[in-house]
Short mmCIF file of C-alpha atoms in Angstrom, two decimals:
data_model
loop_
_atom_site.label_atom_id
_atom_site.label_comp_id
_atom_site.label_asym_id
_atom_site.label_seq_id
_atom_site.Cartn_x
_atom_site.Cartn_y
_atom_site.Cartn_z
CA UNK A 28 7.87 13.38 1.14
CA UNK A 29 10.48 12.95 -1.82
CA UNK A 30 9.08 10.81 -4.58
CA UNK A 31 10.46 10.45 -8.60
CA UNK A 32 7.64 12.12 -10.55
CA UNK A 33 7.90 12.13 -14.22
CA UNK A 34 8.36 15.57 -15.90
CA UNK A 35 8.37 14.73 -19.64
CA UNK A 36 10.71 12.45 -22.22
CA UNK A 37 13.80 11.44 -21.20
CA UNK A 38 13.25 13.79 -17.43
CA UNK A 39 12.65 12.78 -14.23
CA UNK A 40 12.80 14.97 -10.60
CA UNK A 41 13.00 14.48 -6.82
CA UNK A 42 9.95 16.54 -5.64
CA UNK A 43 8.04 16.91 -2.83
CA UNK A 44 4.51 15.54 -3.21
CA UNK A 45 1.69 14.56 -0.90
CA UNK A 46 2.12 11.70 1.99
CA UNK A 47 -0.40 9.08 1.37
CA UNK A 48 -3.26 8.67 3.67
CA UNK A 49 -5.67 5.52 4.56
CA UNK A 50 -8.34 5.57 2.06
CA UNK A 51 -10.37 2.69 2.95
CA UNK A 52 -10.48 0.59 5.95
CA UNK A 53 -8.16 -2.64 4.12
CA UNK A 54 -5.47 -0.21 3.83
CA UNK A 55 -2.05 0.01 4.63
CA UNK A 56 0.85 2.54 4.55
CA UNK A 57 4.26 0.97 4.24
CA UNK A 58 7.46 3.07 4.42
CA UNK A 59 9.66 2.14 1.70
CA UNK A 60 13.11 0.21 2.33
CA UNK A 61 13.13 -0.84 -1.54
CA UNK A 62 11.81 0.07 -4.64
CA UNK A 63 13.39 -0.50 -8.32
CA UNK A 64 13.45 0.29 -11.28
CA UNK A 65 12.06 -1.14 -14.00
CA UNK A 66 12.39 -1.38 -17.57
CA UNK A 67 8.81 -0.77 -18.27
CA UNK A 68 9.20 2.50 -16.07
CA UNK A 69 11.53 3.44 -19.73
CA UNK A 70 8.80 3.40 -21.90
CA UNK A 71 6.97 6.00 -20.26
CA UNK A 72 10.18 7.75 -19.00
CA UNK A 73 10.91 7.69 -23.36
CA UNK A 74 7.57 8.91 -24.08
CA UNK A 75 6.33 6.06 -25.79
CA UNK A 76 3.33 6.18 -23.44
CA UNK A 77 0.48 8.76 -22.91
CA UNK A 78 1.99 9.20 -19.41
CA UNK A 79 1.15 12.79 -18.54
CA UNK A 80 3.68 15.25 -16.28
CA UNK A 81 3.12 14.50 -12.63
CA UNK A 82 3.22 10.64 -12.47
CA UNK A 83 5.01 8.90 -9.29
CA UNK A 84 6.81 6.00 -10.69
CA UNK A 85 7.28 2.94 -9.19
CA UNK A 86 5.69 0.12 -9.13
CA UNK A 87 7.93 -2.87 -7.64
CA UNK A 88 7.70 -1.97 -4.20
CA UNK A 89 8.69 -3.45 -0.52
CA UNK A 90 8.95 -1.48 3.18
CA UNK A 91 7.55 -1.77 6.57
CA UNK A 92 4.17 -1.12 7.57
CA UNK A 93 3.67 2.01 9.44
CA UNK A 94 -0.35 2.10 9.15
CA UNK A 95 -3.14 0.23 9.01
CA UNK A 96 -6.70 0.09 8.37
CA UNK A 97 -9.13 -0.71 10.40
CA UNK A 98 -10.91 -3.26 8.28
CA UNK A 99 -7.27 -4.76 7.55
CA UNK A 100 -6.90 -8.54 9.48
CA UNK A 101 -3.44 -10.16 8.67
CA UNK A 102 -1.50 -7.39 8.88
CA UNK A 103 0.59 -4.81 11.38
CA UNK A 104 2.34 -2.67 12.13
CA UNK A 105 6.37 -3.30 11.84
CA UNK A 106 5.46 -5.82 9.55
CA UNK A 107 7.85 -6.31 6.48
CA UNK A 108 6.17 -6.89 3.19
CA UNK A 109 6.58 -6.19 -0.66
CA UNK A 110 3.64 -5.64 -2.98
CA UNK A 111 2.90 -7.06 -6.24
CA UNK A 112 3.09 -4.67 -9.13
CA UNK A 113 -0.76 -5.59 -9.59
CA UNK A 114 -3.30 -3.54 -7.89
CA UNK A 115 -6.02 -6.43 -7.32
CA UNK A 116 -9.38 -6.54 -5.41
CA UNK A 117 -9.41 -10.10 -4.52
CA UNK A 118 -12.55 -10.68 -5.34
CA UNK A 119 -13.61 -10.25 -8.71
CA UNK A 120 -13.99 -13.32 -11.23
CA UNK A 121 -10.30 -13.19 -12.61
CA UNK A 122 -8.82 -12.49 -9.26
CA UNK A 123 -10.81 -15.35 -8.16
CA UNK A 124 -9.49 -17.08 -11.06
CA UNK A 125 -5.80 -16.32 -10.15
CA UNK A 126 -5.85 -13.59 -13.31
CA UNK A 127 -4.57 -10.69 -10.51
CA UNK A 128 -3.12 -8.60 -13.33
CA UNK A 129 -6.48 -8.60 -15.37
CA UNK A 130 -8.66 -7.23 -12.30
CA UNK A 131 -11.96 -6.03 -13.02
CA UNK A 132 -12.64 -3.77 -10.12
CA UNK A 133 -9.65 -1.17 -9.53
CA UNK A 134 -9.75 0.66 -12.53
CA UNK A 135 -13.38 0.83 -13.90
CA UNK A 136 -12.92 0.69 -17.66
CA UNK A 137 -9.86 -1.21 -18.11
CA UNK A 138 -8.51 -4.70 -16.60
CA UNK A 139 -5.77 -4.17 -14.25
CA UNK A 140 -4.17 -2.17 -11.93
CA UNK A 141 -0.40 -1.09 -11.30
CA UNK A 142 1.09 1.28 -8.95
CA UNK A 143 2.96 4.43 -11.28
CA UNK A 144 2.03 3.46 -14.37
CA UNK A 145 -0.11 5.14 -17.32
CA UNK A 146 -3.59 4.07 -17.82
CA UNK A 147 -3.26 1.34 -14.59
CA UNK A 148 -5.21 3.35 -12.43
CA UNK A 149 -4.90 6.60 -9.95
CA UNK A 150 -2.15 4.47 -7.31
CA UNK A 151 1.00 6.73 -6.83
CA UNK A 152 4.32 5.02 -7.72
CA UNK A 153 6.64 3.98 -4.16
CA UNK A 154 9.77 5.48 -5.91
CA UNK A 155 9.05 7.70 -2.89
CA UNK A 156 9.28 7.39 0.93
CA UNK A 157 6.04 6.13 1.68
CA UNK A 158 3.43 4.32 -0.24
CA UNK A 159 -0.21 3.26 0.14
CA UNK A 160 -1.14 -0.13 -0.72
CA UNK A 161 -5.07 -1.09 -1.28
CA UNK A 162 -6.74 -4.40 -0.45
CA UNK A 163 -3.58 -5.10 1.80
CA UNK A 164 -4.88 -8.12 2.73
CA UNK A 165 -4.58 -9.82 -0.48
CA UNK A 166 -1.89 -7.40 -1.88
CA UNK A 167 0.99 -7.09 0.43
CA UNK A 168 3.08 -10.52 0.60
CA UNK A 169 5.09 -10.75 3.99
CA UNK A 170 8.16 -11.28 4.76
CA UNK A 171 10.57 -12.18 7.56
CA UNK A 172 11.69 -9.91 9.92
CA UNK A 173 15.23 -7.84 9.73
CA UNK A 174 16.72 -7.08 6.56
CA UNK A 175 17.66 -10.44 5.08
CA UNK A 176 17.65 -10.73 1.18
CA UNK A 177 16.01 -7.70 1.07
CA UNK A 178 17.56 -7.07 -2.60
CA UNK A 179 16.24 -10.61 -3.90
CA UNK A 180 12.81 -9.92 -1.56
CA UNK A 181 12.41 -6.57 -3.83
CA UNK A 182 12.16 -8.48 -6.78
CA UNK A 183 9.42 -10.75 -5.91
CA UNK A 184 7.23 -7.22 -6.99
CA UNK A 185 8.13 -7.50 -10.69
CA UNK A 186 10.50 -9.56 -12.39
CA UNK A 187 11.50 -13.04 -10.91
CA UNK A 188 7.61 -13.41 -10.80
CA UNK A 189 7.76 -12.14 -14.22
CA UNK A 190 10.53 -13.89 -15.25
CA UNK A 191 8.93 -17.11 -14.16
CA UNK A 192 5.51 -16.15 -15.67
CA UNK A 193 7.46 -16.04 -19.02
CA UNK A 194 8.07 -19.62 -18.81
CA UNK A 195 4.77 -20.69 -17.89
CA UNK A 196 3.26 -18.59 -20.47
CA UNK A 197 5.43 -21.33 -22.71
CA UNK A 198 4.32 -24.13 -20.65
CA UNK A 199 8.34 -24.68 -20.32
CA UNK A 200 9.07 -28.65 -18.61
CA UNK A 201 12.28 -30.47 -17.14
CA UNK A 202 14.32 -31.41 -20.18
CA UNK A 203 13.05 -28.60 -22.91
CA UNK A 204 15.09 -26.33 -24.55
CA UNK A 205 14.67 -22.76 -24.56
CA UNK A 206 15.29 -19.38 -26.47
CA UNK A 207 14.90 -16.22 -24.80
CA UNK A 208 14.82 -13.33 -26.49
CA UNK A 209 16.34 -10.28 -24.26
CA UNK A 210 18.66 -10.34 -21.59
CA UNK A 211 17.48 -7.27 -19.30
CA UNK A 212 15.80 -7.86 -15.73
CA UNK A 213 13.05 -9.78 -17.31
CA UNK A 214 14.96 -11.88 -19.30
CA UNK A 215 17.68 -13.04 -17.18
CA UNK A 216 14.88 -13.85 -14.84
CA UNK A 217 13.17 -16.05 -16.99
CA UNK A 218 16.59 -17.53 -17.91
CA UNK A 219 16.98 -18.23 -14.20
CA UNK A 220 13.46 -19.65 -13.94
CA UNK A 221 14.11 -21.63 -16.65
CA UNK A 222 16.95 -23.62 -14.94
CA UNK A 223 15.51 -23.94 -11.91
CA UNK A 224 12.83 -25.94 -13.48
CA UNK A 225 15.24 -28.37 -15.19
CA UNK A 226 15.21 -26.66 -19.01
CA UNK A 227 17.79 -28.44 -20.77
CA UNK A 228 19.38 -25.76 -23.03
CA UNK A 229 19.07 -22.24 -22.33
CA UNK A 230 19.70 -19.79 -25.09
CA UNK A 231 19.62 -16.13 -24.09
CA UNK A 232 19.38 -13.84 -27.05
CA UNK A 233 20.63 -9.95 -26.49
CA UNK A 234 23.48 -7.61 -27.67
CA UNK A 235 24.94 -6.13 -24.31
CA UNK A 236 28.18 -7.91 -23.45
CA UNK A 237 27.37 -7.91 -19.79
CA UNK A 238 24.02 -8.65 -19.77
CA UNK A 239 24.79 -11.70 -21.97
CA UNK A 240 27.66 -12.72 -19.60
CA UNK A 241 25.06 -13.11 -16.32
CA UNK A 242 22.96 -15.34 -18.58
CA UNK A 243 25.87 -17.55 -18.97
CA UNK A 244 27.36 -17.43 -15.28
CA UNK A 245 24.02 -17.09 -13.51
CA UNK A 246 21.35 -19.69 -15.53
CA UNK A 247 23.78 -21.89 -17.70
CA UNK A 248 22.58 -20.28 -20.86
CA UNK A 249 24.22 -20.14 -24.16
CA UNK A 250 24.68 -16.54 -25.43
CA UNK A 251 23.85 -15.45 -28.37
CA UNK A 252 24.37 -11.82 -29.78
CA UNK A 253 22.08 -10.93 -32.51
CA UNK A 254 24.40 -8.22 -33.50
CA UNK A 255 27.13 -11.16 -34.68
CA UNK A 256 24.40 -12.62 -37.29
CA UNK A 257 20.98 -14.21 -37.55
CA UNK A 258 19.97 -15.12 -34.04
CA UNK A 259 17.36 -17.94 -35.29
CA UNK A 260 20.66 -19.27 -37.59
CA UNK A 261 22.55 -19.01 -34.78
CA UNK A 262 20.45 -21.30 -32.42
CA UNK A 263 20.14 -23.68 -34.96
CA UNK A 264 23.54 -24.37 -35.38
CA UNK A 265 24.43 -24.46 -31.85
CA UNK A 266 21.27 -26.87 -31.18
CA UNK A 267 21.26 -28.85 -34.17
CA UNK A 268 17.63 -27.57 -35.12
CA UNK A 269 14.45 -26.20 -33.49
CA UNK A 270 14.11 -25.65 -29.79
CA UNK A 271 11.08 -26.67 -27.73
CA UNK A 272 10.19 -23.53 -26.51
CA UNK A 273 10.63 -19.45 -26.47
CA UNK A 274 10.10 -16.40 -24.28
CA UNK A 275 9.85 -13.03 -26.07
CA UNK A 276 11.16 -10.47 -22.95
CA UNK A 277 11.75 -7.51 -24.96
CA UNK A 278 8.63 -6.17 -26.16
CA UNK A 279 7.51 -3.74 -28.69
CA UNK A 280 10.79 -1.72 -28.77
CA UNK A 281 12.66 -4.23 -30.64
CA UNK A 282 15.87 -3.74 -31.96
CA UNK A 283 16.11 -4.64 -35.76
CA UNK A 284 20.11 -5.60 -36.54
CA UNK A 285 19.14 -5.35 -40.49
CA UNK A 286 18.30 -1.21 -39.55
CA UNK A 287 21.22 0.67 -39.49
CA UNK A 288 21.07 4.44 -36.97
CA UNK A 289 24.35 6.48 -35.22
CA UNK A 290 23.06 5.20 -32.36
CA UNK A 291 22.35 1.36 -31.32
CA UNK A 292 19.24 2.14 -29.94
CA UNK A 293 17.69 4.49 -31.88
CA UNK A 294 14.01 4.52 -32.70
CA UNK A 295 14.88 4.12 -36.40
CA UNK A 296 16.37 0.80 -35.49
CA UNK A 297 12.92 -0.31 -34.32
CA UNK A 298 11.14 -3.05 -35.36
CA UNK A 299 7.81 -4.23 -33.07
CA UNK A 300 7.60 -7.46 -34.68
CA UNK A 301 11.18 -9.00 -35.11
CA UNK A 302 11.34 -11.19 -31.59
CA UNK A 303 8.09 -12.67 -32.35
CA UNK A 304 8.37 -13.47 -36.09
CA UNK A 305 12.29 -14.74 -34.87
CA UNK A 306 10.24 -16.74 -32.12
CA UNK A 307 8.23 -18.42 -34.96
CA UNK A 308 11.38 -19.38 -36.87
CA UNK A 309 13.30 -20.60 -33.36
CA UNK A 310 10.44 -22.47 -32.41
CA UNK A 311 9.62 -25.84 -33.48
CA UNK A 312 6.08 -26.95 -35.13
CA UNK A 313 3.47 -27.60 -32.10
CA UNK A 314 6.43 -25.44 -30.00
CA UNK A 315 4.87 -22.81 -27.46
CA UNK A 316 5.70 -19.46 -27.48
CA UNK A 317 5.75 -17.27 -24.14
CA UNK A 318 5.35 -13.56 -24.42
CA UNK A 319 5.56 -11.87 -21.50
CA UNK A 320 7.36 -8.65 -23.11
CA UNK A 321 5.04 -5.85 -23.22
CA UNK A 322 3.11 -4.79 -26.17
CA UNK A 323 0.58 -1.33 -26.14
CA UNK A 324 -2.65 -0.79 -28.16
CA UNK A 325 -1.19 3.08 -28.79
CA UNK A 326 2.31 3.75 -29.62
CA UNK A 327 3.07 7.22 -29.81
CA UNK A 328 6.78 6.88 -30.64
CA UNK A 329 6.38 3.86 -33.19
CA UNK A 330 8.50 3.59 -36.24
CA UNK A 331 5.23 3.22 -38.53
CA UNK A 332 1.40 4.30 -38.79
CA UNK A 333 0.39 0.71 -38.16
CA UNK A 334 2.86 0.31 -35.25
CA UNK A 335 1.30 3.12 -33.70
CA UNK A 336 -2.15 1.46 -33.35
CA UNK A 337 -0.45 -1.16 -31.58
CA UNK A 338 -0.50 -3.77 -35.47
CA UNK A 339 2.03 -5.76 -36.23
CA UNK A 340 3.23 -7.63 -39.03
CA UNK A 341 3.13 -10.75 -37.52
CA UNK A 342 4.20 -14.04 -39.51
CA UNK A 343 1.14 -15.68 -38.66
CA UNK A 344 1.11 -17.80 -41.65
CA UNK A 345 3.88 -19.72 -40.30
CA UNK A 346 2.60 -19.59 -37.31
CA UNK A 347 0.03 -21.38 -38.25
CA UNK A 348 1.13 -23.97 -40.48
CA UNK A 349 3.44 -25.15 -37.62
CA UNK A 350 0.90 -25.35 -34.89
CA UNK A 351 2.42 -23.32 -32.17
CA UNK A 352 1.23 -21.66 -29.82
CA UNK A 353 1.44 -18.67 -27.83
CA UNK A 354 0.66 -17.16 -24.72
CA UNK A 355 0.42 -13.43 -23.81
CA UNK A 356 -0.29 -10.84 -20.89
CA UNK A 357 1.30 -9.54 -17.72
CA UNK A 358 2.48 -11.34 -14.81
CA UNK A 359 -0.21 -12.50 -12.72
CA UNK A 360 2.66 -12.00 -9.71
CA UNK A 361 -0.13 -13.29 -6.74
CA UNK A 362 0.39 -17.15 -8.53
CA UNK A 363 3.94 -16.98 -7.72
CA UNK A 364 5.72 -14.88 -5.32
CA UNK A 365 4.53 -16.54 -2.18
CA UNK A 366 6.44 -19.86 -3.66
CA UNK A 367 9.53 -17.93 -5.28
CA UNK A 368 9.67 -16.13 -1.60
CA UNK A 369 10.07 -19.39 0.12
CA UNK A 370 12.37 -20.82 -2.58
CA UNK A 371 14.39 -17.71 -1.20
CA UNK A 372 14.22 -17.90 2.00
CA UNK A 373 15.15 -21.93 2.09
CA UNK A 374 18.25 -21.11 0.10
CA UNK A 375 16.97 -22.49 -3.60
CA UNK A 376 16.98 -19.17 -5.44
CA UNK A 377 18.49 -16.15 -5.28
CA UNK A 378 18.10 -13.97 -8.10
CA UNK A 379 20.01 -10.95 -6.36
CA UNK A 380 22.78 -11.25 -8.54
CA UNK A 381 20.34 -9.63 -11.37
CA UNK A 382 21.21 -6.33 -8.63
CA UNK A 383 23.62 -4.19 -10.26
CA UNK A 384 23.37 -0.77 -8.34
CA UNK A 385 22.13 -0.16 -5.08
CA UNK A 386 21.52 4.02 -4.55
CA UNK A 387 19.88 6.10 -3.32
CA UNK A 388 16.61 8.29 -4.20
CA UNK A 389 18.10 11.28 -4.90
CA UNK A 390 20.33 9.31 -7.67
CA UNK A 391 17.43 7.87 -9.81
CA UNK A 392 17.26 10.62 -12.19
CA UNK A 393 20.69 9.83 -13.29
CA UNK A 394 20.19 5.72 -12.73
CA UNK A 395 17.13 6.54 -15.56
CA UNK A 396 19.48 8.17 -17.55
CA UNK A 397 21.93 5.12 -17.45
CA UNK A 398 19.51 2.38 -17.65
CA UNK A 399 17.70 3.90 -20.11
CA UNK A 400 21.33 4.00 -22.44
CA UNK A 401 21.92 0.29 -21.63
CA UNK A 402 25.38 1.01 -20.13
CA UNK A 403 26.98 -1.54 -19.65
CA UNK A 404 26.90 -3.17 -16.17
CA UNK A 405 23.56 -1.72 -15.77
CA UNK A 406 21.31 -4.31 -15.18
CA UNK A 407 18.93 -4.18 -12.20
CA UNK A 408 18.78 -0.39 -9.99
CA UNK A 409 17.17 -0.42 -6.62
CA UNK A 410 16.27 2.67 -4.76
CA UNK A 411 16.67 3.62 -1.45
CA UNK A 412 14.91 6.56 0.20
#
């Protein structure tokens, strides 16, 4: 079958690799319909990872089961589903706990599990034509038949769940303000969660044009460009102080506006710890601070020695003396996307519009190239074998 494998920094290729098989009884094989990509797919595809040559990315993933295990129970054949981006036994004591992305059992040495991704175990990526999924019983979510929302189904694997995992990280309620730093997939999402759930300002912090332009026609949210001054001063005029709350969706490839490069997104622009320290300042005292955005122990493209071990200079001081506080980690996606699926399906979400380009597998290499150069209208790619 045709699959994107990773072939070094900045290169991607449609190859032909191995079918998967049933490995264990709970097993299922789903053809794809869907698969996207994802902006934590760039971090690898930029070399910022030890991802090694040979990789199958993907890992927000939906199809049709053509397979299934003998030991599996809820599942069959022709059934429609989409997997979380978690690999997760079910069973252990976070997975038990609801802690899906922290799973103790699928990848001895290290907690959690992901489909295509470095260091998340040895589960191929389903930016391919087929894909196996493990523990299917717990993993795959289904869906209704036919091919209804399948673009806002997709992104029940990844980012709405991650979106709205962002905003409970920040324990966000009806009536709170909000700053959100980044306005990719993941942010917009978590902009979009955030008015669904009644926040009562939504500031979305980002310097694409037309990613700051869905934040403002898709989740109410009051734009801010950090490249047009100090973001923090920025919010603080426009709300009159503090806000309540704050989601950091960008991660440790920060863009720094004080760093000047050729290019707006060059490395030398970098700076880890700039949403999190701006977070602090945004943030009022006893405010709680969301941080979904990833962060890596190793960072082998970081703008400084300490970066590179994954240290940051973090403002802690301040964090401190005004008593916020924080929450970290992936999405846990299993505490959310069976709700966010039926807020679909009755009509109360749709976060589709986040869907900029449709294509097909054969086109990824050049979608990576595109995403990965924030062109503008380039917001969410789906792939289609």
């Amino acid at each position: 079958m045709n699959a994107v494998v990773y072939q070094g920094p900045h290169d991607v290729a449609i190859e032909e690799v191995d079918e998967p098989e049933i490995e264990h009884p709970n097993d299922v094989l789903i053809d794809i319909t869907t698969s996207c990509i994802c902006g934590s797919d760039l971090h690898m595809y930029e070399g910022r990872t030890a991802a090694e040559p040979g990789i199958v990315f993907g890992h927000e993933n939906m199809g049709i089961v053509s397979e299934v295990g003998e030991a599996v129970s809820t599942l069959e054949e022709g059934d429609r589903v989409v997997a979380p981006f978690n690999v997760a036994c079910g069973h252990c004591e976070n997975c038990e706990n609801g802690y899906t992305g922290f799973c103790t059992n699928v990848n001895p040495g290290f907690a959690g599990g992901a489909y295509g991704y470095v260091a998340m175990g040895p589960y191929k990526g389903g930016q391919a034509e087929k894909l196996r999924i493990p523990y299917a019983d717990f993993n795959a979510l289904k869906l209704p038949e036919g091919d209804q929302h399948e673009d806002a189904f997709s992104l029940l694997a990844d980012i709405f769940p991650t979106g709205w995992h962002g905003t409970e990280l920040a324990n966000l309620e009806p009536g709170d303000s909000v700053a959100i730093y980044g306005a990719g997939p993941v942010g917009l999402m978590a902009a979009y969660s955030a008015k669904i759930k009644g926040a009562a300002e939504i500031y979305s912090i980002d310097r694409v044009p037309s990613r700051l332009e869905l934040a403002e026609q898709h989740c109410d949210a009051t734009a801010i460009n950090f490249e047009e001054g100090d973001p923090v001063e920025q919010i603080k005029d426009e709300h009159g102080g503090e806000v309540d709350k704050g989601v950091d969706a960008v991660g440790y490839q920060a863009i720094d506006p004080e760093k000047e490069a050729d290019d707006a997104y060059d490395p030398a622009r970098e700076n880890p710890a700039v949403v999190l320290n701006n977070l602090i300042r945004t943030v009022k005292p006893t405010g709680e601070l969301g941080i979904p955005g990833l962060y890596v122990p190793e960072d082998p493209g970081a703008p400084d020695e300490m970066a590179a071990q994954g240290r940051l200079g973090i403002d802690f001081g301040l964090l401190f003396e005004k008593g916020q506080k924080l929450g970290t980690g992936q999405c846990n996606v299993k505490s959310y996307n069976r709700e966010l699926r039926d807020l679909i399906i009755e009509g109360r979400a749709d976060p589709s519009w986040v869907v900029s380009h449709r294509v097909s597998l054969e086109q990824a290499p050049e979608m990576y190239e595109k995403f990965d150069d924030r062109e503008e209208g380039v917001t969410k790619v789906l792939l289609e074998p």
